[in-house]
mmCIF file of N, CA and C in Angstrom:
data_model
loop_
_atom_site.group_PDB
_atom_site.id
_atom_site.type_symbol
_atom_site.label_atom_id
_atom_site.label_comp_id
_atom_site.label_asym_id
_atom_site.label_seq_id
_atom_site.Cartn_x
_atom_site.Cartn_y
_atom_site.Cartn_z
ATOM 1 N N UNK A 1 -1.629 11.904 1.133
ATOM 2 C CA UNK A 1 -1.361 10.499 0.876
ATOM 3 C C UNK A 1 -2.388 10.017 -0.149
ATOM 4 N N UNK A 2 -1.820 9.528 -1.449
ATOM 5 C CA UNK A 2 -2.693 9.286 -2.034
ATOM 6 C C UNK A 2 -3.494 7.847 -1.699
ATOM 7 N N UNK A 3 -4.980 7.995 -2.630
ATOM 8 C CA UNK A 3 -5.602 6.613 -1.843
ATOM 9 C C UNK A 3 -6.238 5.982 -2.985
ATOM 10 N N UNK A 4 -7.039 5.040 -3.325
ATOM 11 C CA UNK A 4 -7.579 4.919 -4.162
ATOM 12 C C UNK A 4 -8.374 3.327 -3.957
ATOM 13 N N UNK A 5 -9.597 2.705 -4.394
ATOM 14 C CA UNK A 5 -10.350 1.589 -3.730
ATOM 15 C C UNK A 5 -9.987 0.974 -4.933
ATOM 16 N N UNK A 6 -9.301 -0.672 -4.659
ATOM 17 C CA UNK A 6 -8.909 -1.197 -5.255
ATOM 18 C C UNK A 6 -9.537 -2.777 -5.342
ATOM 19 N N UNK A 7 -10.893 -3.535 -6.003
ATOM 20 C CA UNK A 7 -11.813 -4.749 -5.890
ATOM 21 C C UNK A 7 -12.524 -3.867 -4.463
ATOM 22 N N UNK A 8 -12.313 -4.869 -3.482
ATOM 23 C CA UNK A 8 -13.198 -4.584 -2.087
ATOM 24 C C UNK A 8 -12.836 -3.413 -1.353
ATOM 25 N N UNK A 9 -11.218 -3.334 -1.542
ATOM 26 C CA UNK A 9 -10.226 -3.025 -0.475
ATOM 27 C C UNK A 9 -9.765 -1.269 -0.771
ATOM 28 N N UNK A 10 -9.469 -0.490 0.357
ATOM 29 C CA UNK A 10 -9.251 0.541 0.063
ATOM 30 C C UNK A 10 -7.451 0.598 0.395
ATOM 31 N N UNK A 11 -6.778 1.338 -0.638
ATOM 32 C CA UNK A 11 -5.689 1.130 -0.231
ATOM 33 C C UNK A 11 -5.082 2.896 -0.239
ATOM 34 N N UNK A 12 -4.126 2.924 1.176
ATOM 35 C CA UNK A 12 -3.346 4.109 0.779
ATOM 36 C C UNK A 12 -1.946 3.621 0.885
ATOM 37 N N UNK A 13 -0.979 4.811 -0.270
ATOM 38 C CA UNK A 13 0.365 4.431 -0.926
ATOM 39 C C UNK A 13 0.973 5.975 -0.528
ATOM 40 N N UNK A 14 2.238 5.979 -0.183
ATOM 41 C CA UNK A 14 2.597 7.271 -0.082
ATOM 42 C C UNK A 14 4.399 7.183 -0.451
ATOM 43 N N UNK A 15 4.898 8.034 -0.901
ATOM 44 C CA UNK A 15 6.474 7.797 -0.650
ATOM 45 C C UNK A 15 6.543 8.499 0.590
ATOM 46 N N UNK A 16 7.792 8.263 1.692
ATOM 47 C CA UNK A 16 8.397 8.784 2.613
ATOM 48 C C UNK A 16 9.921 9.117 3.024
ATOM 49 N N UNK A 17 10.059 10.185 2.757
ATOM 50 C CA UNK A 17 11.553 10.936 2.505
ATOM 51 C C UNK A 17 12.475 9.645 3.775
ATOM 52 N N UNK A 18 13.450 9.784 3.468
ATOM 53 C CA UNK A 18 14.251 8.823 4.588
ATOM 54 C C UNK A 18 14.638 10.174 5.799
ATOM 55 N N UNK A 19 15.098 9.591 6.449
ATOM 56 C CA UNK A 19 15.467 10.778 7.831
ATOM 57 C C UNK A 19 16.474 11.421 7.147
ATOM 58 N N UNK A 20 17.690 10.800 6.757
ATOM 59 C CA UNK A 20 18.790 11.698 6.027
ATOM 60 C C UNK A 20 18.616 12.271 4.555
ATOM 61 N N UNK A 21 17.139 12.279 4.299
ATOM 62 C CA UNK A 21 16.896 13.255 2.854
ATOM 63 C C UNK A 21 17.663 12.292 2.008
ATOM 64 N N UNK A 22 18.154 11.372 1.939
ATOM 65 C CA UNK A 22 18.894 11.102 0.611
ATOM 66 C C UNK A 22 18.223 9.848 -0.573
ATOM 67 N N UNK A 23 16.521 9.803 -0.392
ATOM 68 C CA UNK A 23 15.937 9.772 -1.146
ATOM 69 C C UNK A 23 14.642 9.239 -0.003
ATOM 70 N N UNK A 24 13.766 8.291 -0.876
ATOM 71 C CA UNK A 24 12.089 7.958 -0.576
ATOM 72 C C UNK A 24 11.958 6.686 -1.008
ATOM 73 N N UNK A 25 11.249 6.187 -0.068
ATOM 74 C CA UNK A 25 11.159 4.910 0.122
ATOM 75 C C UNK A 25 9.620 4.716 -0.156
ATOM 76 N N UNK A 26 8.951 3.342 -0.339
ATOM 77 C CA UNK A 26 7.527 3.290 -0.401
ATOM 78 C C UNK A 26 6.407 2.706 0.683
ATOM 79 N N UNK A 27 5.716 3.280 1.252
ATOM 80 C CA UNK A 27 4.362 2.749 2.019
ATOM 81 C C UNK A 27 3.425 2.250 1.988
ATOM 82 N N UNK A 28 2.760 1.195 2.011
ATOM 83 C CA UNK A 28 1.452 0.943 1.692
ATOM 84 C C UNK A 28 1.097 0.806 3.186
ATOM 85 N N UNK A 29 -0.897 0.795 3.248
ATOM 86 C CA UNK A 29 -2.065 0.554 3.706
ATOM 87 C C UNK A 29 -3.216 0.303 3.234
ATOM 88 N N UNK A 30 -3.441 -1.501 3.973
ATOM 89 C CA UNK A 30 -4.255 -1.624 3.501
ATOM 90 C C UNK A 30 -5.902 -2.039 4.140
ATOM 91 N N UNK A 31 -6.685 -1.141 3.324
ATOM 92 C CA UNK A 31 -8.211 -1.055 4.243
ATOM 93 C C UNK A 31 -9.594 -1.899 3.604
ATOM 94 N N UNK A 32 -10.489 -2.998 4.365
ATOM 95 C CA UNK A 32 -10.821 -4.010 4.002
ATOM 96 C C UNK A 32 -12.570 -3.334 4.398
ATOM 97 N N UNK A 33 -13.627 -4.205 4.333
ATOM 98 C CA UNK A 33 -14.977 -3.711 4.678
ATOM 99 C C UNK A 33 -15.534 -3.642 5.859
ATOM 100 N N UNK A 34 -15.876 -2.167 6.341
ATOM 101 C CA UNK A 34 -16.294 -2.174 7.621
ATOM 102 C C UNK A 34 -17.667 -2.357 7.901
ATOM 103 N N UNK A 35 -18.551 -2.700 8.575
ATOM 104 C CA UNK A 35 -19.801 -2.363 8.693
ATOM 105 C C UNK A 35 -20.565 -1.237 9.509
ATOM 106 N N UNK A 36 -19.053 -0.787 9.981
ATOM 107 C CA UNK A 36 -19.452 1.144 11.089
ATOM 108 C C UNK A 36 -18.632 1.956 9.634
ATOM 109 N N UNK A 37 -19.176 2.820 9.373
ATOM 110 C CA UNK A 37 -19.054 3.742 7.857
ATOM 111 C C UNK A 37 -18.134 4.711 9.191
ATOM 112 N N UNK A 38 -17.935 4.652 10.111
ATOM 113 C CA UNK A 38 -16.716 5.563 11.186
ATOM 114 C C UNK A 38 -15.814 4.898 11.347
ATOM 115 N N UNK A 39 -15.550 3.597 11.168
ATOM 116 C CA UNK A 39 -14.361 2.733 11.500
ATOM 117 C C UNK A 39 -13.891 2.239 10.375
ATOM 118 N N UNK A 40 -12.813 1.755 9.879
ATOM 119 C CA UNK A 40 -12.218 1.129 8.747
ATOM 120 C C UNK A 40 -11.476 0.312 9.307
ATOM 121 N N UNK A 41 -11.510 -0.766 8.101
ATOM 122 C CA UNK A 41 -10.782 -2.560 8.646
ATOM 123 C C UNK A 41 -9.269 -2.612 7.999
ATOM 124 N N UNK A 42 -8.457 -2.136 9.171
ATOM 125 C CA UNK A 42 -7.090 -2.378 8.502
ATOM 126 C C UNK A 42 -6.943 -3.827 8.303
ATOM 127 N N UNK A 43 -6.564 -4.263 7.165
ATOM 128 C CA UNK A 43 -6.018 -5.842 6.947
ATOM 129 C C UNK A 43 -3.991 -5.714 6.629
ATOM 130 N N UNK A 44 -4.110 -4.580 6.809
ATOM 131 C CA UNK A 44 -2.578 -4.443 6.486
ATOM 132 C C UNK A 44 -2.062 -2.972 6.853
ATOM 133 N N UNK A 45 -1.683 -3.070 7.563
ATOM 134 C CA UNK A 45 -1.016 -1.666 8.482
ATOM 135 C C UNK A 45 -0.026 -0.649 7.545
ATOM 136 N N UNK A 46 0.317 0.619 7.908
ATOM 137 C CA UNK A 46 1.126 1.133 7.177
ATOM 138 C C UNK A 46 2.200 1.195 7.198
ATOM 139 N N UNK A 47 3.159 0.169 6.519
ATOM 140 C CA UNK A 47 4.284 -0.175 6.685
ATOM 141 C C UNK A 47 5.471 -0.364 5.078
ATOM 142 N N UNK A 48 6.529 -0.136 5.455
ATOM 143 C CA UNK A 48 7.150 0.127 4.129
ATOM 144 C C UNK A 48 7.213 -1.137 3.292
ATOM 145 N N UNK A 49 7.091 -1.085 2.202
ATOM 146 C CA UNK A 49 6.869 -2.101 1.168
ATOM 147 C C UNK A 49 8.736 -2.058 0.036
ATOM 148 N N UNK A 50 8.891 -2.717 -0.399
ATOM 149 C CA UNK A 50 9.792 -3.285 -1.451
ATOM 150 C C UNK A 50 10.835 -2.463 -0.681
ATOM 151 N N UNK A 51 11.694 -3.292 0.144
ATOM 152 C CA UNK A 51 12.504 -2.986 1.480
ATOM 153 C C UNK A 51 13.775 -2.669 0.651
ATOM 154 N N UNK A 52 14.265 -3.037 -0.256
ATOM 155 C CA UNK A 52 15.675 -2.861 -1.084
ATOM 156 C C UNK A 52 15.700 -1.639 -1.824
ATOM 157 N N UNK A 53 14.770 -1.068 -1.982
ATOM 158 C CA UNK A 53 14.515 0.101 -2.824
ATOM 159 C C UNK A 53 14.470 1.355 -2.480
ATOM 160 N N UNK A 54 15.317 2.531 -2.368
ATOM 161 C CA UNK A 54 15.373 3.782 -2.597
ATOM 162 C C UNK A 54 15.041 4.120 -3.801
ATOM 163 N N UNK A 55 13.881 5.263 -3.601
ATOM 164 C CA UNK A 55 13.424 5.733 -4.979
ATOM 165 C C UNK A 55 14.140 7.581 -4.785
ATOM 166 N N UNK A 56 14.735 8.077 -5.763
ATOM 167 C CA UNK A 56 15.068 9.277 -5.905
ATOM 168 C C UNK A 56 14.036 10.354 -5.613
ATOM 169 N N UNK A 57 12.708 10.182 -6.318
ATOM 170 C CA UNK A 57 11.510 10.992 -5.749
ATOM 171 C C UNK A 57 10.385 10.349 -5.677
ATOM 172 N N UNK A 58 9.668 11.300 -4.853
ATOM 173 C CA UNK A 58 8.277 10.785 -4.250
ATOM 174 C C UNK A 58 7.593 10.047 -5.053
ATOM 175 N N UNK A 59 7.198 10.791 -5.689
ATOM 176 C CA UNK A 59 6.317 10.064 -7.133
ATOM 177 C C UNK A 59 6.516 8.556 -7.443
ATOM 178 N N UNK A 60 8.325 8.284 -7.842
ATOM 179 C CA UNK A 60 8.548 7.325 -8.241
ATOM 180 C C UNK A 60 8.400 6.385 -6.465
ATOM 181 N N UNK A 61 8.140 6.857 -5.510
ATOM 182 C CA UNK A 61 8.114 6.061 -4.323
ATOM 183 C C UNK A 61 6.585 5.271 -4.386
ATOM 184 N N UNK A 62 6.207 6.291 -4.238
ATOM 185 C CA UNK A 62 4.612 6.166 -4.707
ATOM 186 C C UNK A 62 4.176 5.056 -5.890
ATOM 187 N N UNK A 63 4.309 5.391 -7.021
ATOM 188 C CA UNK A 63 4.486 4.065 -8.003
ATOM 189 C C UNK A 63 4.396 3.192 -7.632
ATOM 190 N N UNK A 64 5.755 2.524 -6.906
ATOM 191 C CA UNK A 64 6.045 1.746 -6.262
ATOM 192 C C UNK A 64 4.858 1.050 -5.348
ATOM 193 N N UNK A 65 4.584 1.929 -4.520
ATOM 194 C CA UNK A 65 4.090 1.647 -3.606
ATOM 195 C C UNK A 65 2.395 0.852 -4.020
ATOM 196 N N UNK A 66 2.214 1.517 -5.108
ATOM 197 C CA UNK A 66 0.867 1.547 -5.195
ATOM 198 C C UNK A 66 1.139 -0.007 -6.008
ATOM 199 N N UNK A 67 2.127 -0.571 -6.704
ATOM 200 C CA UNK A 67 2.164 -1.493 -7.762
ATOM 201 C C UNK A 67 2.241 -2.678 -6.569
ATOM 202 N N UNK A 68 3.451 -2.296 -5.357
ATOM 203 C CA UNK A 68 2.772 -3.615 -4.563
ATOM 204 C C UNK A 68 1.765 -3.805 -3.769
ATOM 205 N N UNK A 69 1.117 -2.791 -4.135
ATOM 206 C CA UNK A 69 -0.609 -3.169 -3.413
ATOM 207 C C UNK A 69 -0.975 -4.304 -4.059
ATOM 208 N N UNK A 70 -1.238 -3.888 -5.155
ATOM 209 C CA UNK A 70 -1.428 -4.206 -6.319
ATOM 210 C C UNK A 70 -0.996 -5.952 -6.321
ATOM 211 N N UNK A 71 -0.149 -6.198 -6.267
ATOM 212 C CA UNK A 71 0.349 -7.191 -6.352
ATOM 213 C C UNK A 71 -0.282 -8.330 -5.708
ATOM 214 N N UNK A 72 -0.017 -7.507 -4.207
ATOM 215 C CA UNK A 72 -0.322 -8.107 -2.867
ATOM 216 C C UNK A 72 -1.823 -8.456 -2.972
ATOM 217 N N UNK A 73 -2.983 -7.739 -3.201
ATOM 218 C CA UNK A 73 -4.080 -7.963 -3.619
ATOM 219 C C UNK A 73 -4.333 -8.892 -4.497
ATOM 220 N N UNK A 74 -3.889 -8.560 -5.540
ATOM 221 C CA UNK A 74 -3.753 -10.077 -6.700
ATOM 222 C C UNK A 74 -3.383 -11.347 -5.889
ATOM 223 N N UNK A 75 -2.144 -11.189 -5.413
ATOM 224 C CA UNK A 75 -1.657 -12.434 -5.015
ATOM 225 C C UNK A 75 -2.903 -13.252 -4.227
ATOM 226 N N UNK A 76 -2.954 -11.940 -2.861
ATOM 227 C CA UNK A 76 -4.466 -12.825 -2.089
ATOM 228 C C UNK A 76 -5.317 -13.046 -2.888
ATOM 229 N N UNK A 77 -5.670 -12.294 -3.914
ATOM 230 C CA UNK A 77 -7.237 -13.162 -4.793
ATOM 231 C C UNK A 77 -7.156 -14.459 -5.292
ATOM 232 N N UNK A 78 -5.782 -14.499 -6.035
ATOM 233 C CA UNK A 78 -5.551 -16.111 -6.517
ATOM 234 C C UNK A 78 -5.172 -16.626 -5.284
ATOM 235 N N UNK A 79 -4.544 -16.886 -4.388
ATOM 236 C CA UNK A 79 -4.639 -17.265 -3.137
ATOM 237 C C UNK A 79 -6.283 -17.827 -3.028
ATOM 238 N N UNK A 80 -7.006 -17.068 -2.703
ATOM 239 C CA UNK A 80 -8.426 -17.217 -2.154
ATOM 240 C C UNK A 80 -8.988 -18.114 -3.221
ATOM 241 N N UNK A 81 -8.930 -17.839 -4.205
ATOM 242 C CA UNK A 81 -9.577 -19.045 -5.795
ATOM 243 C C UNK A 81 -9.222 -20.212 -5.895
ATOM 244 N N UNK A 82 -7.409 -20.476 -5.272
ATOM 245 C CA UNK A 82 -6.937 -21.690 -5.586
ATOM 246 C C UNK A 82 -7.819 -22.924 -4.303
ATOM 247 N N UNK A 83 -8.199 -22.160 -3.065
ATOM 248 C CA UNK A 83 -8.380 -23.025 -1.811
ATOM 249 C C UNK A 83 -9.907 -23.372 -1.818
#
């Protein structure tokens, strides 16, 4: 599963084949600052992201996945700036 630390937050993105193989869908998780270096702060569980979308392969699931981290992160930062 790929992962990668994104501002504060650590995020993992994965595609996941559907049960009937007939393509991959996208996952995110997302991980926030712990102060036990053994525990990590889920702020967002691993759950499928951009719900309308079958992607043909992993990769392109993945993409996906990783762009609405992405998003989602942005969004909360301007979120957090505007208040």
């Amino acid at each position: 599963m790929p992962s990668e630390k994104m501002g504060a937050y650590e995020v993992e993105y994965s595609g996941v084949q559907l049960a009937d193989g007939q393509g991959w869908v996208a996952h995110v998780a997302i991980y926030g600052h712990s102060c036990n270096p053994m525990h990590r702060n889920c702020v967002f569980p691993d759950q499928r992201v951009s719900l309308d979308a079958i992607f043909p392969s992993q990769a392109e699931a993945e993409a996906e996945a990783r762009k609405a981290a992405a998003h989602m992160l942005e969004s909360s930062t301007n979120h957090t700036r505007s208040s």
